[in-house]
GROMACS .gro file of C-alpha atoms in nm:
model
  322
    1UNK     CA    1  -2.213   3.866  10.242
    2UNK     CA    2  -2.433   3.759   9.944
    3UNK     CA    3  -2.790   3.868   9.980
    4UNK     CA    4  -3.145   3.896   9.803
    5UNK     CA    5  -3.535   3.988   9.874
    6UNK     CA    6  -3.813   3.796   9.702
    7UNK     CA    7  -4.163   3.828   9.669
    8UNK     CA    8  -4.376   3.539   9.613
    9UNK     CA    9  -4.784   3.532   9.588
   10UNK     CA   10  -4.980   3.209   9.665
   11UNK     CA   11  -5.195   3.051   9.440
   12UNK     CA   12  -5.547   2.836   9.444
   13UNK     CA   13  -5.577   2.564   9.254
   14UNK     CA   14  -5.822   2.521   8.990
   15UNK     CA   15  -5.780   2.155   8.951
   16UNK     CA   16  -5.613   2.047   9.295
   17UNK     CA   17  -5.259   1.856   9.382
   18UNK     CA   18  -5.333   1.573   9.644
   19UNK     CA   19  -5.112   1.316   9.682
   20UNK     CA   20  -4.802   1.275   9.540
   21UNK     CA   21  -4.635   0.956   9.305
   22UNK     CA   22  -4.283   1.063   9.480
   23UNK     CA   23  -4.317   1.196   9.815
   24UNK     CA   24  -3.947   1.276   9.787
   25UNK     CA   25  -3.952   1.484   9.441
   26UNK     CA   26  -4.347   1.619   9.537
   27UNK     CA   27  -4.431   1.484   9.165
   28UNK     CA   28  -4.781   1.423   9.191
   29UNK     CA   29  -5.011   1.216   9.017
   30UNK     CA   30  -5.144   1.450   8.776
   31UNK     CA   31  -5.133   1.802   8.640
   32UNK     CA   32  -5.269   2.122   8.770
   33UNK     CA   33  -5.391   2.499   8.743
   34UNK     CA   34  -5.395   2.768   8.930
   35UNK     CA   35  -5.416   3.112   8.974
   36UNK     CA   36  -5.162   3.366   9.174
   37UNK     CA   37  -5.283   3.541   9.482
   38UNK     CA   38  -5.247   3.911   9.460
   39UNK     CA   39  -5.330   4.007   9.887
   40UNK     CA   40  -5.119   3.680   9.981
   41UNK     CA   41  -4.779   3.682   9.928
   42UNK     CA   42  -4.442   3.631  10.156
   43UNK     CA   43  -4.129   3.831  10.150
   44UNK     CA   44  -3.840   3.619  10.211
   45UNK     CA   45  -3.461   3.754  10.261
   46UNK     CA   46  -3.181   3.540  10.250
   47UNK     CA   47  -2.787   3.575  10.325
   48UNK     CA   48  -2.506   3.379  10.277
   49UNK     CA   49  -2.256   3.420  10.555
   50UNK     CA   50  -1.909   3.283  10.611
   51UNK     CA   51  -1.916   3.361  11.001
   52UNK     CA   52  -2.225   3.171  11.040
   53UNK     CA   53  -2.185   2.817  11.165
   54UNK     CA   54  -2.516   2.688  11.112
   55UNK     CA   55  -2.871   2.785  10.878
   56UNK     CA   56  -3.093   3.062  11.089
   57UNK     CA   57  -3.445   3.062  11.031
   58UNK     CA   58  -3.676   3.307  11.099
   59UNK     CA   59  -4.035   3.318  11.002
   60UNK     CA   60  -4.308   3.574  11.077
   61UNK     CA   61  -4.083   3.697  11.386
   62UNK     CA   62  -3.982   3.356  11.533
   63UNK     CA   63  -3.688   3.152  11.513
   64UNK     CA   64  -3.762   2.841  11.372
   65UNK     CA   65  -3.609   2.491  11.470
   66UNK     CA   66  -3.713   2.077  11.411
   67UNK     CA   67  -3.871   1.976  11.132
   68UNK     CA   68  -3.983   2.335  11.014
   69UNK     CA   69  -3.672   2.470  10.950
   70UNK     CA   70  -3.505   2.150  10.817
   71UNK     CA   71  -3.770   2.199  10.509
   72UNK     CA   72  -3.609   2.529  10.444
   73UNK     CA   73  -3.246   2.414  10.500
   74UNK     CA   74  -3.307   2.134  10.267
   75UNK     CA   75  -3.341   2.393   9.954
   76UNK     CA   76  -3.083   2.593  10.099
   77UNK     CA   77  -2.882   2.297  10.079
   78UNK     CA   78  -3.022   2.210   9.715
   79UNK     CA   79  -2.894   2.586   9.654
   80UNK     CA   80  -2.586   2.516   9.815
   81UNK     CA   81  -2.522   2.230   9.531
   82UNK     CA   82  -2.578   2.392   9.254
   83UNK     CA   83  -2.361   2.669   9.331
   84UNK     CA   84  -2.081   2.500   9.521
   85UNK     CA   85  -2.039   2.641   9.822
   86UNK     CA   86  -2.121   2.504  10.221
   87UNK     CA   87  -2.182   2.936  10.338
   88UNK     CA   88  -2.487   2.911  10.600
   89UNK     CA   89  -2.741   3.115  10.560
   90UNK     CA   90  -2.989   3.352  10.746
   91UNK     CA   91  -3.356   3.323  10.600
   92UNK     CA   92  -3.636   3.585  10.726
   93UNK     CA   93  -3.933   3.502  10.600
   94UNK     CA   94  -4.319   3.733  10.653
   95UNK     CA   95  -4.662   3.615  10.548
   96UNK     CA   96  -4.886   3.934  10.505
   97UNK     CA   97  -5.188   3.645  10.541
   98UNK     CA   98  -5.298   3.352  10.801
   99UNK     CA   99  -4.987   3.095  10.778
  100UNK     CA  100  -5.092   2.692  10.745
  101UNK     CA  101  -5.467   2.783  10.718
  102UNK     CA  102  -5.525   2.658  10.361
  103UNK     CA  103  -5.412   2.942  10.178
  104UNK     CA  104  -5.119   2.806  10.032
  105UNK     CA  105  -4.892   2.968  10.273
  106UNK     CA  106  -4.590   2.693  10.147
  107UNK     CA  107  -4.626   2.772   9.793
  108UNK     CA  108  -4.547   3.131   9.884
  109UNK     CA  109  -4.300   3.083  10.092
  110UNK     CA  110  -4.124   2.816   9.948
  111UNK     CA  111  -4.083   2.987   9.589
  112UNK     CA  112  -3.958   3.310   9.715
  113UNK     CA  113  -3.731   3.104   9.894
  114UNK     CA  114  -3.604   2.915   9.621
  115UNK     CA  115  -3.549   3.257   9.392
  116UNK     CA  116  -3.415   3.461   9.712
  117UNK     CA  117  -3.124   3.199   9.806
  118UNK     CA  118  -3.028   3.148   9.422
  119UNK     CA  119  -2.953   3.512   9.363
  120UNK     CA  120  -2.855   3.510   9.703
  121UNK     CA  121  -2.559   3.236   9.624
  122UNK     CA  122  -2.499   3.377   9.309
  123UNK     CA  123  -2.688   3.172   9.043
  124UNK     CA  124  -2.901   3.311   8.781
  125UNK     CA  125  -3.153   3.020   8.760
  126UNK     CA  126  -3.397   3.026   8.489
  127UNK     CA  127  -3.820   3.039   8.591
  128UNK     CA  128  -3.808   2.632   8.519
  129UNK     CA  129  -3.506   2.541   8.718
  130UNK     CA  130  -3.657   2.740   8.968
  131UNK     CA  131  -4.005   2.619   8.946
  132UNK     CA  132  -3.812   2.307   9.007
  133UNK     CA  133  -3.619   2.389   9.323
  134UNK     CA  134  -3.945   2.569   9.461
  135UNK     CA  135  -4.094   2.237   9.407
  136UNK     CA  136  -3.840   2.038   9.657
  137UNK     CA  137  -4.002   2.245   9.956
  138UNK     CA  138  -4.377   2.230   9.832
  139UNK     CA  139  -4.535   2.101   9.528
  140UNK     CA  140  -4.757   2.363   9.486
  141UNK     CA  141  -4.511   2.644   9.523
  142UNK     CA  142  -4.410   2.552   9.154
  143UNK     CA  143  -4.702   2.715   9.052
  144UNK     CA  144  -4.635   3.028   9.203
  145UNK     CA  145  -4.310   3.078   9.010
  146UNK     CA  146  -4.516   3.202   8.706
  147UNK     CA  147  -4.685   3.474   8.613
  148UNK     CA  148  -5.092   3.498   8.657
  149UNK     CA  149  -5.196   3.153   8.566
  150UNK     CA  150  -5.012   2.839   8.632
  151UNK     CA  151  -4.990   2.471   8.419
  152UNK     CA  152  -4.835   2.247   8.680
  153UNK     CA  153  -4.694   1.993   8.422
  154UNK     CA  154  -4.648   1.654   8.670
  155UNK     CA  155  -4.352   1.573   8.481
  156UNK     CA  156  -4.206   1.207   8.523
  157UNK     CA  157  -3.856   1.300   8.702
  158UNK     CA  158  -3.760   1.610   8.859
  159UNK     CA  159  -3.584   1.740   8.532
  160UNK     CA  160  -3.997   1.732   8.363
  161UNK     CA  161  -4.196   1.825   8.657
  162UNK     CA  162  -4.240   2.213   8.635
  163UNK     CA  163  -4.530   2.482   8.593
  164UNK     CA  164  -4.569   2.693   8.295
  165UNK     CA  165  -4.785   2.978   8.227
  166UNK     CA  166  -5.137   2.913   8.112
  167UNK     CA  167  -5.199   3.255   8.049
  168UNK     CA  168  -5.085   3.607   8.186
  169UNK     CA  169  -5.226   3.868   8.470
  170UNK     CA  170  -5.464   4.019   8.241
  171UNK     CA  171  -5.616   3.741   8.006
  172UNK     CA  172  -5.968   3.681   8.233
  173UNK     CA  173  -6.065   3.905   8.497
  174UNK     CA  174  -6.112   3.731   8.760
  175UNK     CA  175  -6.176   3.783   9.164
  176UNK     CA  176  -6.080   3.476   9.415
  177UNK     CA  177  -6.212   3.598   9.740
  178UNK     CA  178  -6.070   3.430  10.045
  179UNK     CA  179  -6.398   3.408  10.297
  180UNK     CA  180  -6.141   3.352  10.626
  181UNK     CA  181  -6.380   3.127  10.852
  182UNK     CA  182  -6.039   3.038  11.075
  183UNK     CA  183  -5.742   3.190  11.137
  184UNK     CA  184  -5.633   2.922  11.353
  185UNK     CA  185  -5.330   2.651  11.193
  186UNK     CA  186  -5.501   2.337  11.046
  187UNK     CA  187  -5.478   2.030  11.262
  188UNK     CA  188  -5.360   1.813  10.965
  189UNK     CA  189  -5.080   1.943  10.744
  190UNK     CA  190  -5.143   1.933  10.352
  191UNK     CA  191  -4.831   1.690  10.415
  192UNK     CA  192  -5.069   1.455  10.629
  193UNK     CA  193  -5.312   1.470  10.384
  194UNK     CA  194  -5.090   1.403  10.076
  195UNK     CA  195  -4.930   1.114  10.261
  196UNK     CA  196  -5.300   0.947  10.341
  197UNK     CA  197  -5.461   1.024   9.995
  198UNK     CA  198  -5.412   0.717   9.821
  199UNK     CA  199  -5.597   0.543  10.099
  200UNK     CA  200  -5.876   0.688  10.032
  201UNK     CA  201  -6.120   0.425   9.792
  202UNK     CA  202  -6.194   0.763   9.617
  203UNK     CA  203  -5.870   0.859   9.477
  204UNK     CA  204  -5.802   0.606   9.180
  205UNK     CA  205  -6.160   0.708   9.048
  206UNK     CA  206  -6.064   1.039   9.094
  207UNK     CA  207  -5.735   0.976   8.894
  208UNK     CA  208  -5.936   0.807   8.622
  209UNK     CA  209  -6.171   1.109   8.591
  210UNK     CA  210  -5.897   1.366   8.567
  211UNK     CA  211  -5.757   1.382   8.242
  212UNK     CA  212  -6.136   1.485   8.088
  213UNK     CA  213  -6.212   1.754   8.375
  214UNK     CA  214  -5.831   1.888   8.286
  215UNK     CA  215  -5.947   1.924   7.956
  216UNK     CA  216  -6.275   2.020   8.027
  217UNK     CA  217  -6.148   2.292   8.277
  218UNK     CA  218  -5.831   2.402   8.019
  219UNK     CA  219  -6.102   2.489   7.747
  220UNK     CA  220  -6.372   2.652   8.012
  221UNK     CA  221  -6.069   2.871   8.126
  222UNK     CA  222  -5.929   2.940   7.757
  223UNK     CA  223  -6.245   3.042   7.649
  224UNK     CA  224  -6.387   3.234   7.970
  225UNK     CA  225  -6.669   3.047   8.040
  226UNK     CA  226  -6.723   3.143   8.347
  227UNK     CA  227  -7.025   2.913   8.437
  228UNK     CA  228  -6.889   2.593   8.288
  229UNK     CA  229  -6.568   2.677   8.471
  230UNK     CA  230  -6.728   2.759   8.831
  231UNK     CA  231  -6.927   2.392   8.770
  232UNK     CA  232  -6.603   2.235   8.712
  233UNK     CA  233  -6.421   2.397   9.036
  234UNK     CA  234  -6.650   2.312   9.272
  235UNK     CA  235  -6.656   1.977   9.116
  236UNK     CA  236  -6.294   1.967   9.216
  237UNK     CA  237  -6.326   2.113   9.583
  238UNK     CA  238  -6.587   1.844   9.652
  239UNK     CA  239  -6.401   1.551   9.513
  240UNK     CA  240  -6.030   1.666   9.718
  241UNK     CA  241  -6.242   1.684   9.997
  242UNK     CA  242  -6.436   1.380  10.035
  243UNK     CA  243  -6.058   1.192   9.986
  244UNK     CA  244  -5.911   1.343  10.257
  245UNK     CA  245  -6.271   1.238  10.457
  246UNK     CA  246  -6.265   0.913  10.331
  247UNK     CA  247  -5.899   0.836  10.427
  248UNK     CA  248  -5.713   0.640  10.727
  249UNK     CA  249  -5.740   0.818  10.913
  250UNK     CA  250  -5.998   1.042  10.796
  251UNK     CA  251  -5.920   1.396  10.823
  252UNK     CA  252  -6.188   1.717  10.841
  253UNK     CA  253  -6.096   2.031  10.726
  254UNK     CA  254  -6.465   2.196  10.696
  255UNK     CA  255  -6.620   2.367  10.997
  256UNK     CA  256  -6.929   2.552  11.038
  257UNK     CA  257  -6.833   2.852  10.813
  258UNK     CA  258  -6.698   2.652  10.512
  259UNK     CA  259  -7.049   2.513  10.502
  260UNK     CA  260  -7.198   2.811  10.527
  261UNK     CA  261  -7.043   2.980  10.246
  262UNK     CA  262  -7.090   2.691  10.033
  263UNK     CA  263  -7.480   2.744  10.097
  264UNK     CA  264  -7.475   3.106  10.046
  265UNK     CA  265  -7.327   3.050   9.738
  266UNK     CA  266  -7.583   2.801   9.600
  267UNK     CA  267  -7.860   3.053   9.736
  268UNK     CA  268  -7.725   3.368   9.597
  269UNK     CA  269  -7.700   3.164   9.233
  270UNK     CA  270  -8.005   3.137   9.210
  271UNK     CA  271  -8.084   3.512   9.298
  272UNK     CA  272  -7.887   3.562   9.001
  273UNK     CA  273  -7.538   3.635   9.151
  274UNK     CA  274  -7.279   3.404   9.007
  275UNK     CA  275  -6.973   3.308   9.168
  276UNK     CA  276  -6.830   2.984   9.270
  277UNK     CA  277  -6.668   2.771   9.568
  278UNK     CA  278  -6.286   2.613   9.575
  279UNK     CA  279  -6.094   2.536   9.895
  280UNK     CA  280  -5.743   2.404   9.938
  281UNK     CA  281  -5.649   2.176  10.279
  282UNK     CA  282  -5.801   2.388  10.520
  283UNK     CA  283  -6.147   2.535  10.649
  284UNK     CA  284  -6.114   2.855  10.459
  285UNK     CA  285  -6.306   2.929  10.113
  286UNK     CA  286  -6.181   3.089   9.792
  287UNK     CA  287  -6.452   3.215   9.650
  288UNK     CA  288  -6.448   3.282   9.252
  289UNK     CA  289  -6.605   3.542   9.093
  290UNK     CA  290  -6.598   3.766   8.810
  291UNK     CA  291  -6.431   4.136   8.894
  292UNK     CA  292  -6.804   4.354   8.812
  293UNK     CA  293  -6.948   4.088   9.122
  294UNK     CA  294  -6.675   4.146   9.329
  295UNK     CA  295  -6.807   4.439   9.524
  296UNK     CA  296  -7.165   4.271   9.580
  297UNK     CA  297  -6.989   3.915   9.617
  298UNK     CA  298  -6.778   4.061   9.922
  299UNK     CA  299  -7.010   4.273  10.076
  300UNK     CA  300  -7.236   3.982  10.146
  301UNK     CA  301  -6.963   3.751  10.257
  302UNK     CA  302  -6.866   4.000  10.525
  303UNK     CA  303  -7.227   3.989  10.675
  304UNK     CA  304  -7.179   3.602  10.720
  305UNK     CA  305  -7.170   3.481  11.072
  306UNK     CA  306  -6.915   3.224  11.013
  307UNK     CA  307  -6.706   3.455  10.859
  308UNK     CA  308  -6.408   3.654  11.039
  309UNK     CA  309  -6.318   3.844  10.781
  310UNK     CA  310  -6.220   3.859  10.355
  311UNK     CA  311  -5.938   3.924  10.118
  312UNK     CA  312  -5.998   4.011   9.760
  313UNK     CA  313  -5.747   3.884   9.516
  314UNK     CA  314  -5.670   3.963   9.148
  315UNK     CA  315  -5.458   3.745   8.935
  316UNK     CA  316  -5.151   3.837   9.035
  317UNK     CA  317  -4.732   3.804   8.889
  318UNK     CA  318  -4.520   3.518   9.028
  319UNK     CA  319  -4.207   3.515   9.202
  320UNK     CA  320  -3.988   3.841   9.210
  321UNK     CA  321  -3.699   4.008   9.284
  322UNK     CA  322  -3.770   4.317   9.543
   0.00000   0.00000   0.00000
């Protein structure tokens, strides 16, 4: 029996990935950064074995069948390839946060995947070739491949579309505090919402726009310029979320406590206490801040109504052997 452990965090976007040129490939429209999740990560085992007849999957306790598990079996089968070899595998994989909740559960999962069943079938795939098979199961897992900050580069085949790093754990210190206002599994997968972006009226502005907020939000970041860069996120939260409201069919991730930590944000700015809004596809807010705020930031978040509860993440290493 081959087998290997791997540790992935998820990341939050900076400048989001919604829709997608090839849904096939996940190449998207344009590039992206991101930061890795340091209190949200999944451990994934997998092992090759010559008794098995078919791929077991096995996530967060439960065996896993339909179109779940044909996700995973498709990189196990991309794997499989590469190496040369038709083994089935067993894949375990735990979440130690909410799974399909807007966290970026996929990206974690999906690129500890991809480096667990390489070593797993023997290959010793470099961090782009696997950014690139992490890719296959979720675009955004890419990102997670890389240390601390991630450059999504969207590439124009599946040879060119890869992340790099932007910069390592300990360049800015920054906090990205996950205000958990649902715990429940979003209604509409990021998949639905990637598949109706470009029917939203709002996306080719949004494409035309891009390239100067990239820029923009590259230099804010390189510099650590913390206000310009907090303008420029929620910029980007705003504008991902009013495509997947104005699309057909429209689709609502927001409920009462996104909203309200949005507000409590704008209020406590003008008290003084910076920090700044970004959400993925889901209800839940990632709230960025710099580390001497964090205490403060959190303690008022956890007196929110609309809040269940928080977790406080520092830039954190990509994908790992364990």
């Amino acid at each position: 029996m081959n087998k290997a452990t791997a540790v992935s965090p998820a990341n939050i976007a900076f400048i989001k990935y919604w829709g997608k040129k090839d849904s096939k490939l996940n190449i998207p429209f344009n590039d992206s950064l991101s930061m890795n999740l340091s209190e949200c990560s999944t451990t994934s085992t997998v092992v090759f074995d010559e008794s098995l007849k078919d791929d077991f999957v096995d996530i967060n306790g439960k065996n896993i069948e339909g179109d779940k598990k044909q996700r995973v079996v498709d990189i196990l089968d991309v794997v499989r390839k590469i190496a040369r070899t038709r083994v089935k595998a067993r894949v375990k994989s735990e979440n130690n946060f909410p799974t399909a909740a807007g966290i970026a559960s996929s990206a974690s999962a999906f690129s500890a995947l991809a480096l667990a069943a390489s070593w797993a079938a023997g290959l010793r795939l470099s961090n782009r070739e696997i950014s690139i098979v992490a890719r296959l199961g979720s675009g955004s897992a890419c990102r997670s491949v890389v240390d601390g900050f991630g450059y999504w580069k969207r590439g124009k085949d599946n040879r060119t579309s890869y992340a790099v790093p932007l910069a390592l754990v300990d360049y800015w210190q920054l906090r990205d505090i996950v205000a958990v206002v649902s715990k429940e599994s979003k209604k509409a997968s990021s998949t639905e919402g990637h598949e109706a972006a470009t029917t939203s009226p709002y996306f080719k502005t949004r494409l035309t726009m891009l390239p100067k907020r990239i820029k923009l939000m590259k230099g804010a970041f390189l510099a650590r310029d913390f206000s310009t860069f907090g303008q420029l996120l929620e910029e980007e939260a705003v504008d991902l979320h009013v495509m997947a409201m104005t699309s057909k069919p429209p689709i609502f991730y927001w409920n009462e406590g996104t909203v309200q930590v949005m507000k409590s944000l704008r209020k406590w700015r003008e008290e003084g206490l910076e920090a700044y809004y970004t959400m993925d596809a889901g209800a839940n807010v990632h709230i960025m801040c710099l580390a001497k705020d964090e205490k403060e930031i959190n303690k008022r978040l956890k007196k929110l109504s609309g809040v269940e509860f928080t977790i406080v993440n520092r830039p954190a290493r990509g994908t790992r052997l364990v």
